[in-house]
XYZ file of C-alpha atoms in Angstrom:
663
model
C -39.783 -55.941 2.842
C -37.521 -58.958 2.423
C -35.090 -59.991 5.154
C -32.545 -57.166 5.197
C -28.835 -57.715 4.855
C -25.748 -55.625 4.253
C -25.003 -54.817 0.634
C -22.101 -53.147 -1.130
C -23.500 -52.516 -4.605
C -26.663 -50.677 -5.572
C -28.416 -50.300 -8.910
C -30.151 -46.943 -9.291
C -33.285 -47.498 -11.359
C -33.600 -43.868 -12.397
C -31.872 -41.061 -14.287
C -30.828 -37.429 -14.076
C -30.215 -35.468 -10.913
C -31.676 -38.035 -8.506
C -29.414 -40.761 -9.918
C -26.399 -38.507 -9.344
C -27.620 -37.562 -5.875
C -28.042 -41.224 -4.785
C -24.624 -42.056 -6.198
C -23.055 -39.333 -4.076
C -24.226 -40.920 -0.825
C -23.708 -44.535 -1.885
C -20.116 -43.868 -2.931
C -19.441 -42.014 0.331
C -20.582 -45.174 2.144
C -18.171 -47.280 0.078
C -20.773 -48.800 -2.218
C -20.403 -49.637 -5.906
C -22.912 -47.659 -7.987
C -24.608 -48.987 -11.119
C -26.883 -46.858 -13.277
C -29.034 -47.579 -16.299
C -29.759 -45.494 -19.352
C -32.228 -45.325 -22.203
C -30.978 -44.500 -25.698
C -31.682 -40.763 -25.224
C -29.445 -40.794 -22.133
C -26.504 -42.664 -23.643
C -24.133 -39.744 -22.940
C -25.971 -38.340 -19.922
C -23.980 -37.040 -16.943
C -25.551 -39.560 -14.544
C -23.867 -42.302 -16.602
C -20.430 -40.682 -16.478
C -20.537 -40.431 -12.689
C -21.265 -44.125 -12.027
C -18.983 -47.108 -11.574
C -20.974 -48.910 -14.277
C -23.691 -47.793 -16.711
C -25.853 -50.284 -18.614
C -28.295 -49.747 -21.501
C -31.910 -50.775 -20.932
C -33.697 -49.930 -24.165
C -35.227 -47.222 -26.358
C -35.852 -43.667 -25.224
C -39.557 -44.024 -24.477
C -40.050 -44.629 -20.717
C -42.316 -47.644 -21.182
C -39.533 -49.416 -23.066
C -36.736 -48.490 -20.644
C -37.103 -46.856 -17.243
C -40.531 -48.445 -16.763
C -39.428 -51.834 -18.148
C -39.119 -54.070 -15.074
C -37.522 -56.975 -16.949
C -34.876 -54.736 -18.486
C -34.018 -53.291 -15.063
C -33.793 -56.726 -13.437
C -31.610 -57.943 -16.285
C -29.293 -54.981 -15.699
C -29.144 -55.877 -12.008
C -28.238 -59.483 -12.875
C -25.586 -58.477 -15.401
C -23.988 -55.977 -13.034
C -24.021 -58.096 -9.899
C -26.069 -55.504 -7.994
C -27.255 -56.526 -4.545
C -29.829 -53.753 -3.988
C -32.044 -51.437 -6.052
C -32.849 -47.810 -5.268
C -35.809 -46.560 -7.343
C -35.306 -42.822 -6.710
C -38.552 -40.954 -7.388
C -40.864 -41.087 -10.368
C -40.867 -43.998 -12.821
C -41.173 -47.223 -10.749
C -40.478 -45.729 -7.314
C -44.058 -46.396 -6.187
C -44.675 -49.592 -8.131
C -45.553 -52.555 -5.920
C -44.956 -54.851 -8.907
C -41.376 -53.586 -9.170
C -40.784 -54.011 -5.443
C -42.028 -57.607 -5.598
C -39.957 -58.355 -8.703
C -36.803 -57.052 -7.024
C -37.358 -59.147 -3.906
C -38.188 -62.247 -5.965
C -34.886 -61.714 -7.802
C -33.001 -61.756 -4.507
C -32.396 -58.007 -4.451
C -32.910 -55.603 -1.556
C -35.559 -53.088 -2.557
C -34.755 -49.756 -0.914
C -38.268 -48.737 -0.023
C -41.340 -49.924 1.873
C -43.032 -53.283 1.489
C -44.941 -53.927 -1.736
C -48.239 -54.228 0.129
C -47.783 -50.796 1.667
C -46.878 -49.274 -1.693
C -50.001 -50.826 -3.203
C -52.254 -49.654 -0.391
C -51.024 -46.060 -0.373
C -50.321 -45.747 -4.097
C -54.014 -45.632 -4.917
C -55.564 -42.404 -3.649
C -58.973 -43.996 -3.176
C -57.638 -46.906 -1.111
C -55.283 -44.623 0.816
C -58.089 -42.296 1.842
C -60.145 -45.233 3.068
C -57.191 -46.401 5.183
C -56.630 -42.922 6.563
C -60.317 -42.548 7.426
C -60.049 -45.793 9.393
C -56.933 -44.500 11.179
C -58.720 -41.313 12.226
C -56.763 -39.012 9.917
C -58.769 -35.974 8.698
C -59.366 -36.226 4.935
C -60.686 -33.872 2.263
C -64.394 -34.602 1.630
C -64.835 -36.431 -1.641
C -65.749 -39.609 -3.481
C -63.488 -42.670 -3.808
C -65.995 -45.272 -5.008
C -65.517 -47.975 -7.630
C -68.192 -46.592 -9.948
C -66.389 -43.818 -11.849
C -68.851 -43.465 -14.695
C -69.586 -39.936 -15.878
C -73.127 -40.122 -14.502
C -71.985 -41.227 -11.041
C -69.218 -38.633 -10.928
C -71.692 -35.906 -11.846
C -73.986 -36.963 -8.971
C -71.118 -37.156 -6.497
C -69.734 -33.777 -7.539
C -73.149 -32.230 -6.915
C -73.245 -33.866 -3.464
C -69.729 -32.644 -2.604
C -70.380 -29.168 -3.981
C -68.425 -27.234 -6.594
C -65.637 -26.437 -7.141
C -64.186 -29.955 -7.130
C -60.860 -31.548 -7.946
C -60.659 -34.504 -10.321
C -57.605 -36.623 -9.445
C -55.952 -39.729 -10.840
C -56.254 -42.415 -8.170
C -52.991 -44.069 -9.175
C -50.687 -41.095 -9.627
C -49.341 -37.767 -8.528
C -47.197 -34.868 -9.675
C -50.224 -32.959 -10.976
C -50.889 -35.464 -13.762
C -54.481 -36.526 -14.209
C -55.624 -33.601 -12.056
C -58.233 -31.024 -13.047
C -59.950 -28.177 -11.174
C -63.635 -27.956 -12.119
C -65.755 -24.935 -11.274
C -69.103 -25.854 -12.883
C -71.114 -29.027 -13.664
C -71.042 -28.438 -17.427
C -67.227 -28.669 -17.390
C -66.946 -31.911 -15.439
C -67.360 -34.507 -18.202
C -64.668 -32.922 -20.388
C -62.353 -32.712 -17.352
C -62.972 -36.395 -16.535
C -62.091 -37.489 -20.065
C -58.950 -35.356 -20.185
C -57.809 -36.529 -16.742
C -58.448 -40.202 -17.603
C -56.389 -39.926 -20.788
C -53.465 -38.236 -19.050
C -53.605 -40.683 -16.121
C -53.644 -43.726 -18.413
C -50.613 -42.417 -20.295
C -48.724 -41.480 -17.128
C -49.654 -44.312 -14.744
C -51.353 -47.023 -16.787
C -54.625 -46.499 -14.918
C -57.512 -44.163 -15.673
C -59.158 -44.574 -12.256
C -60.248 -41.216 -10.812
C -61.489 -39.773 -7.536
C -63.242 -36.530 -6.649
C -62.370 -34.146 -3.854
C -63.817 -30.905 -2.599
C -61.591 -28.094 -3.818
C -60.147 -26.297 -0.799
C -59.786 -22.671 -1.852
C -56.307 -21.144 -1.544
C -54.844 -23.668 0.891
C -51.220 -24.243 1.720
C -49.693 -27.538 0.675
C -47.939 -28.916 3.756
C -46.216 -32.283 3.928
C -44.711 -34.184 6.837
C -41.584 -36.291 6.301
C -41.723 -39.585 8.213
C -39.171 -42.350 8.635
C -39.571 -45.830 10.119
C -37.242 -48.775 10.635
C -37.815 -52.525 10.958
C -37.576 -52.320 14.745
C -40.756 -50.315 15.290
C -39.122 -46.885 15.545
C -41.017 -44.104 13.768
C -40.172 -40.396 13.664
C -41.304 -37.340 11.799
C -38.765 -34.793 10.589
C -40.990 -31.747 10.519
C -42.866 -30.161 7.681
C -42.159 -28.777 4.248
C -44.274 -26.060 2.665
C -44.830 -26.836 -1.026
C -47.521 -24.253 -1.749
C -45.941 -22.499 -4.747
C -47.049 -24.648 -7.681
C -47.875 -24.499 -11.370
C -50.137 -27.028 -13.112
C -50.616 -28.603 -9.631
C -46.895 -29.414 -9.595
C -44.518 -28.121 -6.942
C -42.075 -25.404 -7.927
C -40.725 -24.005 -4.632
C -40.454 -25.849 -1.315
C -39.237 -24.757 2.080
C -38.790 -25.867 5.658
C -40.023 -24.886 8.142
C -43.318 -23.489 6.868
C -43.940 -19.842 7.781
C -47.573 -20.818 8.449
C -46.975 -23.733 10.856
C -46.706 -22.935 14.544
C -44.908 -25.262 16.988
C -48.289 -26.439 18.264
C -49.607 -27.173 14.761
C -46.348 -28.923 13.857
C -46.714 -31.174 16.885
C -50.316 -32.038 15.970
C -49.574 -32.714 12.302
C -46.467 -34.704 13.203
C -48.415 -36.834 15.677
C -51.090 -37.560 13.054
C -48.417 -38.487 10.490
C -46.611 -40.839 12.886
C -49.889 -42.488 13.930
C -50.868 -43.024 10.287
C -47.407 -44.440 9.513
C -47.674 -46.865 12.412
C -51.216 -47.899 11.444
C -50.097 -49.174 8.041
C -46.889 -50.859 9.270
C -44.694 -48.573 7.176
C -40.908 -48.976 6.850
C -38.510 -46.507 5.207
C -38.869 -42.919 3.994
C -42.352 -41.596 3.357
C -44.277 -38.346 3.184
C -47.843 -37.544 4.165
C -49.243 -34.615 2.224
C -51.905 -32.326 3.653
C -53.884 -29.287 2.625
C -53.826 -26.569 5.280
C -56.955 -24.458 4.963
C -56.974 -20.722 5.763
C -58.957 -21.474 8.949
C -56.156 -23.736 10.265
C -57.837 -27.075 9.555
C -55.685 -29.645 7.758
C -56.728 -32.549 5.543
C -54.865 -35.630 4.297
C -54.365 -35.779 0.523
C -51.998 -38.652 -0.152
C -48.909 -40.506 1.011
C -45.798 -40.772 -1.119
C -44.038 -44.046 -0.385
C -40.623 -42.866 -1.533
C -38.064 -40.123 -1.209
C -39.437 -36.734 -2.238
C -37.871 -34.346 -4.737
C -37.823 -31.727 -1.980
C -36.054 -33.889 0.609
C -33.017 -31.598 0.389
C -34.620 -28.815 2.450
C -35.192 -31.239 5.319
C -31.586 -32.398 5.027
C -30.358 -28.805 5.119
C -32.337 -27.871 8.223
C -31.472 -31.038 10.156
C -27.953 -31.586 8.859
C -28.647 -35.198 7.853
C -28.588 -37.373 4.730
C -31.949 -39.037 4.063
C -30.547 -41.300 1.344
C -28.059 -42.622 3.885
C -30.970 -43.264 6.253
C -32.727 -45.183 3.464
C -29.699 -47.337 2.799
C -29.092 -48.070 6.476
C -32.742 -48.912 7.201
C -32.784 -51.215 4.156
C -29.833 -53.079 5.705
C -31.766 -53.541 8.961
C -30.174 -50.826 11.064
C -32.146 -48.683 13.513
C -32.949 -45.026 12.846
C -29.920 -42.802 13.464
C -31.870 -40.280 15.601
C -34.734 -40.200 18.080
C -37.682 -37.822 17.863
C -36.272 -35.747 20.719
C -32.917 -35.361 18.959
C -34.657 -34.372 15.720
C -36.788 -31.762 17.491
C -33.710 -30.163 19.060
C -31.881 -30.026 15.714
C -34.893 -28.575 13.943
C -35.230 -25.803 16.522
C -31.655 -24.725 15.760
C -31.536 -25.569 12.058
C -32.410 -22.273 10.420
C -34.395 -22.198 7.200
C -34.017 -23.817 3.765
C -35.740 -23.070 0.444
C -35.531 -25.103 -2.758
C -36.507 -24.211 -6.311
C -36.918 -26.613 -9.226
C -35.067 -25.499 -12.322
C -37.138 -26.863 -15.198
C -36.900 -27.032 -18.982
C -40.081 -25.083 -19.618
C -41.185 -21.679 -20.852
C -43.315 -19.761 -18.298
C -44.247 -17.309 -21.049
C -45.950 -20.130 -22.969
C -47.954 -21.534 -20.048
C -44.904 -23.486 -18.824
C -44.628 -25.411 -22.082
C -41.926 -28.128 -21.738
C -38.731 -27.552 -23.694
C -35.938 -29.734 -24.983
C -32.640 -28.945 -26.639
C -28.886 -28.920 -26.200
C -27.202 -27.306 -23.212
C -24.604 -24.986 -24.740
C -23.440 -23.512 -21.449
C -24.128 -24.509 -17.831
C -22.822 -22.895 -14.659
C -24.106 -23.959 -11.269
C -24.343 -21.186 -8.672
C -21.854 -21.139 -5.828
C -22.494 -21.051 -2.064
C -25.698 -23.101 -2.312
C -26.511 -26.764 -2.870
C -27.335 -27.607 -6.487
C -28.442 -31.146 -7.318
C -28.196 -31.634 -11.073
C -27.036 -33.863 -13.914
C -26.194 -31.172 -16.451
C -23.160 -30.630 -18.648
C -22.268 -28.533 -21.682
C -23.202 -30.355 -24.882
C -25.780 -32.643 -23.306
C -29.161 -32.739 -25.023
C -32.224 -32.537 -22.784
C -34.578 -35.158 -24.241
C -38.345 -34.678 -24.603
C -39.348 -38.016 -23.072
C -39.003 -37.393 -19.340
C -39.895 -34.958 -16.583
C -38.897 -31.350 -17.241
C -36.969 -30.842 -13.990
C -33.255 -30.351 -14.623
C -31.859 -29.282 -11.259
C -32.716 -28.294 -7.698
C -31.160 -25.218 -6.117
C -31.286 -25.185 -2.308
C -30.383 -22.197 -0.134
C -29.947 -22.536 3.628
C -29.854 -19.537 5.943
C -30.003 -18.649 9.607
C -33.600 -17.559 9.081
C -36.103 -17.288 6.238
C -35.015 -13.808 5.159
C -31.419 -14.987 4.920
C -32.429 -18.048 2.886
C -34.479 -15.857 0.512
C -31.531 -13.531 -0.107
C -29.142 -16.403 -0.720
C -31.555 -18.107 -3.114
C -32.200 -14.930 -5.104
C -28.454 -14.397 -5.535
C -27.975 -18.047 -6.531
C -30.616 -17.723 -9.247
C -28.882 -14.599 -10.545
C -25.580 -16.492 -10.712
C -27.013 -19.668 -12.259
C -26.479 -19.910 -16.014
C -28.149 -22.350 -18.411
C -28.110 -21.476 -22.104
C -29.372 -23.485 -25.056
C -33.036 -23.977 -24.187
C -35.776 -22.119 -22.371
C -35.952 -22.624 -18.599
C -37.878 -21.126 -15.707
C -34.779 -19.630 -14.031
C -35.769 -15.984 -14.467
C -39.344 -16.751 -13.428
C -38.121 -18.472 -10.259
C -36.133 -15.344 -9.440
C -39.275 -13.255 -9.888
C -41.129 -15.579 -7.517
C -38.597 -15.643 -4.680
C -38.142 -11.854 -4.789
C -41.870 -11.074 -4.927
C -42.981 -9.171 -1.801
C -45.691 -11.739 -1.020
C -43.211 -14.622 -1.099
C -40.626 -12.703 0.912
C -43.346 -12.070 3.504
C -44.270 -15.784 3.525
C -47.791 -14.954 2.326
C -48.320 -17.774 -0.178
C -50.865 -20.437 -1.024
C -51.376 -22.823 -3.924
C -52.893 -19.813 -5.735
C -49.650 -17.782 -5.510
C -48.721 -18.009 -9.208
C -52.265 -17.460 -10.478
C -52.648 -14.425 -8.214
C -49.295 -12.745 -8.759
C -48.145 -14.098 -12.136
C -51.241 -14.694 -14.292
C -50.604 -15.850 -17.848
C -51.128 -12.373 -19.320
C -48.246 -10.966 -17.251
C -45.861 -13.734 -18.322
C -45.921 -12.887 -22.026
C -42.510 -11.996 -23.438
C -42.468 -8.311 -24.482
C -40.612 -7.210 -27.580
C -36.927 -6.773 -26.805
C -35.833 -3.187 -26.204
C -33.145 -1.335 -28.129
C -30.426 -2.257 -25.605
C -31.105 -5.993 -25.966
C -31.088 -5.671 -29.746
C -27.801 -3.828 -29.697
C -26.195 -6.425 -27.445
C -27.384 -9.081 -29.903
C -25.766 -7.234 -32.838
C -22.439 -7.009 -31.035
C -22.455 -10.705 -30.217
C -23.559 -11.819 -33.678
C -20.869 -9.695 -35.296
C -18.248 -11.040 -32.930
C -19.238 -14.636 -33.629
C -19.286 -14.022 -37.379
C -15.737 -12.678 -37.214
C -14.450 -15.555 -35.061
C -14.029 -15.863 -31.298
C -10.251 -16.130 -31.546
C -10.000 -12.351 -31.921
C -10.278 -10.107 -28.911
C -12.636 -7.680 -30.640
C -14.930 -7.943 -33.668
C -13.137 -7.281 -36.951
C -14.170 -3.621 -36.761
C -17.722 -4.805 -37.109
C -17.380 -6.649 -40.418
C -16.963 -3.581 -42.593
C -19.685 -1.476 -40.975
C -16.918 1.083 -40.289
C -16.160 1.507 -43.985
C -18.635 4.352 -44.341
C -19.422 6.523 -41.381
C -21.992 8.491 -43.326
C -24.242 5.656 -44.456
C -25.491 3.152 -41.892
C -25.632 -0.553 -42.705
C -28.500 -2.835 -41.718
C -28.118 -5.951 -39.608
C -31.022 -8.389 -39.779
C -31.576 -11.093 -37.196
C -34.236 -13.024 -35.294
C -34.315 -12.179 -31.587
C -36.452 -14.626 -29.607
C -38.138 -15.562 -32.916
C -39.009 -11.911 -33.660
C -37.506 -10.359 -36.815
C -35.314 -7.315 -36.157
C -33.682 -4.793 -38.517
C -31.093 -2.531 -36.886
C -29.230 0.326 -38.610
C -25.577 0.477 -37.598
C -23.002 3.216 -38.148
C -19.419 2.811 -36.956
C -17.915 5.623 -34.900
C -14.566 3.958 -34.339
C -12.907 0.529 -34.025
C -14.962 -0.499 -30.978
C -17.625 2.226 -30.992
C -20.695 2.655 -33.115
C -24.175 4.048 -33.217
C -27.275 1.906 -33.555
C -30.782 2.966 -34.464
C -34.157 1.224 -34.382
C -37.285 3.208 -35.171
C -36.705 6.534 -33.410
C -34.275 5.200 -30.805
C -30.556 5.825 -31.197
C -27.868 4.763 -28.771
C -24.079 4.634 -28.745
C -22.318 1.366 -27.903
C -18.722 0.574 -27.025
C -17.075 -2.813 -26.537
C -14.905 -2.714 -23.418
C -13.729 -6.322 -23.586
C -14.840 -9.479 -25.313
C -13.883 -13.061 -24.481
C -15.176 -16.426 -25.635
C -18.016 -16.361 -23.091
C -18.455 -12.821 -21.710
C -18.999 -9.398 -23.279
C -18.248 -6.206 -21.345
C -20.259 -3.466 -23.033
C -21.192 0.173 -22.596
C -24.633 1.055 -23.934
C -25.209 4.771 -23.561
C -24.397 5.434 -19.908
C -24.948 1.828 -18.818
C -22.140 -0.693 -18.303
C -23.004 -4.379 -18.708
C -21.425 -7.820 -18.392
C -23.235 -10.247 -20.701
C -22.746 -14.019 -20.514
C -23.233 -15.754 -23.835
C -22.649 -18.957 -25.820
C -22.455 -19.329 -29.569
C -24.609 -21.683 -31.642
C -24.983 -22.186 -35.382
C -25.677 -18.787 -36.991
C -26.249 -17.127 -33.638
C -25.992 -17.193 -29.876
C -27.774 -17.431 -26.548
C -27.117 -14.641 -24.066
C -28.371 -13.171 -20.796
C -29.406 -9.526 -20.646
C -30.695 -7.974 -17.424
C -31.368 -11.404 -15.947
C -33.335 -12.783 -18.916
C -32.151 -15.350 -21.487
C -32.408 -14.510 -25.190
C -31.542 -16.293 -28.425
C -30.414 -14.398 -31.537
C -30.073 -15.917 -35.023
C -28.244 -13.946 -37.722
C -30.423 -13.591 -40.845
C -28.560 -10.697 -42.500
C -27.656 -12.837 -45.491
C -30.546 -15.284 -45.294
C -33.238 -15.471 -47.951
C -36.319 -13.505 -46.788
C -39.203 -15.692 -45.640
C -42.680 -15.370 -47.024
C -45.022 -13.282 -44.943
C -47.669 -14.971 -42.838
C -47.345 -17.183 -39.794
C -48.664 -20.649 -39.212
C -51.877 -19.423 -37.642
C -52.495 -17.135 -40.615
C -51.879 -19.774 -43.274
C -53.728 -22.550 -41.466
C -50.717 -24.738 -40.822
C -50.993 -26.333 -37.389
C -47.566 -27.139 -35.972
C -46.400 -28.470 -32.642
C -44.404 -26.076 -30.435
C -42.433 -28.869 -28.746
C -40.950 -32.333 -29.060
C -43.533 -34.907 -28.060
C -45.874 -37.733 -28.945
C -49.372 -37.399 -30.407
C -51.705 -39.110 -27.934
C -55.091 -37.992 -29.292
C -56.586 -36.762 -32.577
C -59.984 -35.093 -32.243
C -60.591 -34.374 -35.939
C -60.275 -36.068 -39.315
C -59.580 -34.714 -42.778
C -62.653 -32.887 -44.057
C -64.049 -32.076 -40.593
C -65.367 -28.601 -39.864
C -63.787 -26.954 -36.812
C -64.532 -23.928 -34.636
C -62.045 -21.334 -33.449
C -60.514 -22.561 -30.184
C -61.627 -26.170 -30.713
C -59.113 -28.800 -29.575
C -57.624 -30.496 -32.640
C -55.127 -32.897 -31.092
C -53.159 -33.569 -27.918
C -49.374 -33.859 -27.719
C -47.679 -35.420 -24.698
C -44.318 -33.892 -23.760
C -42.287 -34.544 -20.620
C -45.154 -36.567 -19.121
C -47.727 -33.760 -19.530
C -50.499 -33.443 -22.119
C -50.896 -30.273 -24.201
C -53.948 -29.550 -26.305
C -53.457 -27.724 -29.628
C -56.472 -25.658 -30.676
C -57.761 -24.316 -33.993
C -56.699 -20.670 -34.537
C -59.871 -19.926 -36.518
C -63.024 -21.580 -37.831
C -62.698 -23.643 -41.001
C -62.227 -27.163 -42.320
C -59.369 -29.659 -42.011
C -57.826 -29.894 -45.495
C -54.778 -31.968 -44.610
C -53.813 -34.379 -41.822
C -50.130 -35.312 -41.569
C -49.813 -37.203 -38.295
C -51.319 -40.097 -36.354
C -51.795 -41.173 -32.750
C -48.501 -42.456 -31.377
C -46.313 -40.419 -33.743
C -43.242 -38.652 -32.342
C -43.178 -35.029 -33.505
C -40.461 -32.379 -33.470
C -40.877 -28.634 -32.792
C -42.308 -26.863 -35.816
C -43.553 -30.046 -37.487
C -46.756 -29.325 -39.444
C -49.416 -31.747 -38.201
C -52.441 -30.564 -40.181
C -53.772 -27.744 -42.318
C -57.010 -25.800 -41.950
C -58.739 -23.687 -44.567
C -60.740 -20.759 -43.217
C -64.495 -20.921 -43.692
């Protein structure tokens, strides 16, 4: 770290909720805040909140948020004195740290040499071995050829984990159960790691079965003071990425906390660390713990530590970067933690759990943050979530006097949270935090696979009540929201003897519903053999009060072109009016051989060429979306008769990429 000095302006080399969160603290300390934006973020909320926002290039991360020269130029143009990297992007880039210091800027983070040493998993494990820190058995050698990795995996013993040496966040990580699957996993992990981190270097580790993921927050200043701030339990994950975090861990006793904290502080001292850092461990069912990696930055989940201790870790970062001593001693921290209650955080992400957590993008048509909890976000009505960056949109943090209290508060917050316009994991998060196993604190990294396997996450066909709510809303929107009630249901009341038919797409499923008016705000709806009476009690521009049979409902909604998004019984739905639309030809994409992408993204691999024969389930191409790779497979055996894309192409949802003729 360069010689520290006081600064009054900070450039935040990041975007989204973390940029807003850093601004909040910097402004409270009287600092001028400067943010940067790529083209896709031109109107993003993190730009509106800053004192100054500067463009840094095209939407693709490599050309903007990962472009060191563009960031330094923004710092020069703005007169920034310091740079905060946030997390992700260049937060753990030693090259960026050096470039900032060479430009005369204070880099708010550890020294470049420390970032370099700990940023590579192989090198970090060697350092931790030397410092006496227990590590997961594995292989971190320079020879990463397929043949050598096969030999080392056999020595370690299956199952093994393939991991990107240069990265984190679940990218470049694969779980391998059998030798015959290893080579394919190595190739897939290398490709994803190269795209995410610019390095395809891999390591192997013994797969610890059903561990907890426990991390220790450490902090060190330039005066030799080092403390740990207790643990966070990050065991609930999907795709090896954290989803729910909490502090303290229900599995960590005071004695274990003291041991893990002592190991973390010793490791921090051994590498001469300065600033905020986190050591991540796997806690095995037998109580043994093993070092995985060190994150040389602020963590996404830092908010739960802040809630329990009543501190601001970004403020600590800023003060340490200016050469000040740590604000608290270890003894003071321990006392606060013992009285601090419990905090749980969930990551609200633009993804569809019912499609294997497929990343989503789209326009936010209505956003409402929950009250009585902390919500870190950069969301606003009308803002378009772009497909180029991480899928996390917001963090919701509940703090309670104990874990049960925090669970109740978080469940209520997720019920109150509203985000319409694109698929998110909000309802799934609510299922997780109200599941009996989670409420009991009985979780591991296998929690989602055990309790929410893919087959249970499939979206069932909407019931008659959901369909009827959709009809009411569509009719209301067709008649105009300026009227208190629908215009007597657009003529459906004209004949009470003969029902009309309303046609619409509900969550992409075609629906025909017979409707017969019973009065100005009452009517009867029928689908198959189900019939129910509905009555509008009140209708405003964003909420419908409805009686369906004997059930009374309040339904939040937001209109879009030809339809609306709405929430029914805690689940988001989208309805598109097709009553007067031209009927589509029968047959879906899988049936007609058209292979389309389900998301915005970039084609990073093509495994077939025109004329190639393919097998059912064979991977045809790979699309990268929100920093994750997604393989698209052949729906049946046949031959490629048309190829309409190339590696590097940006593709939109529904774009036909190739055609296959059945054999």
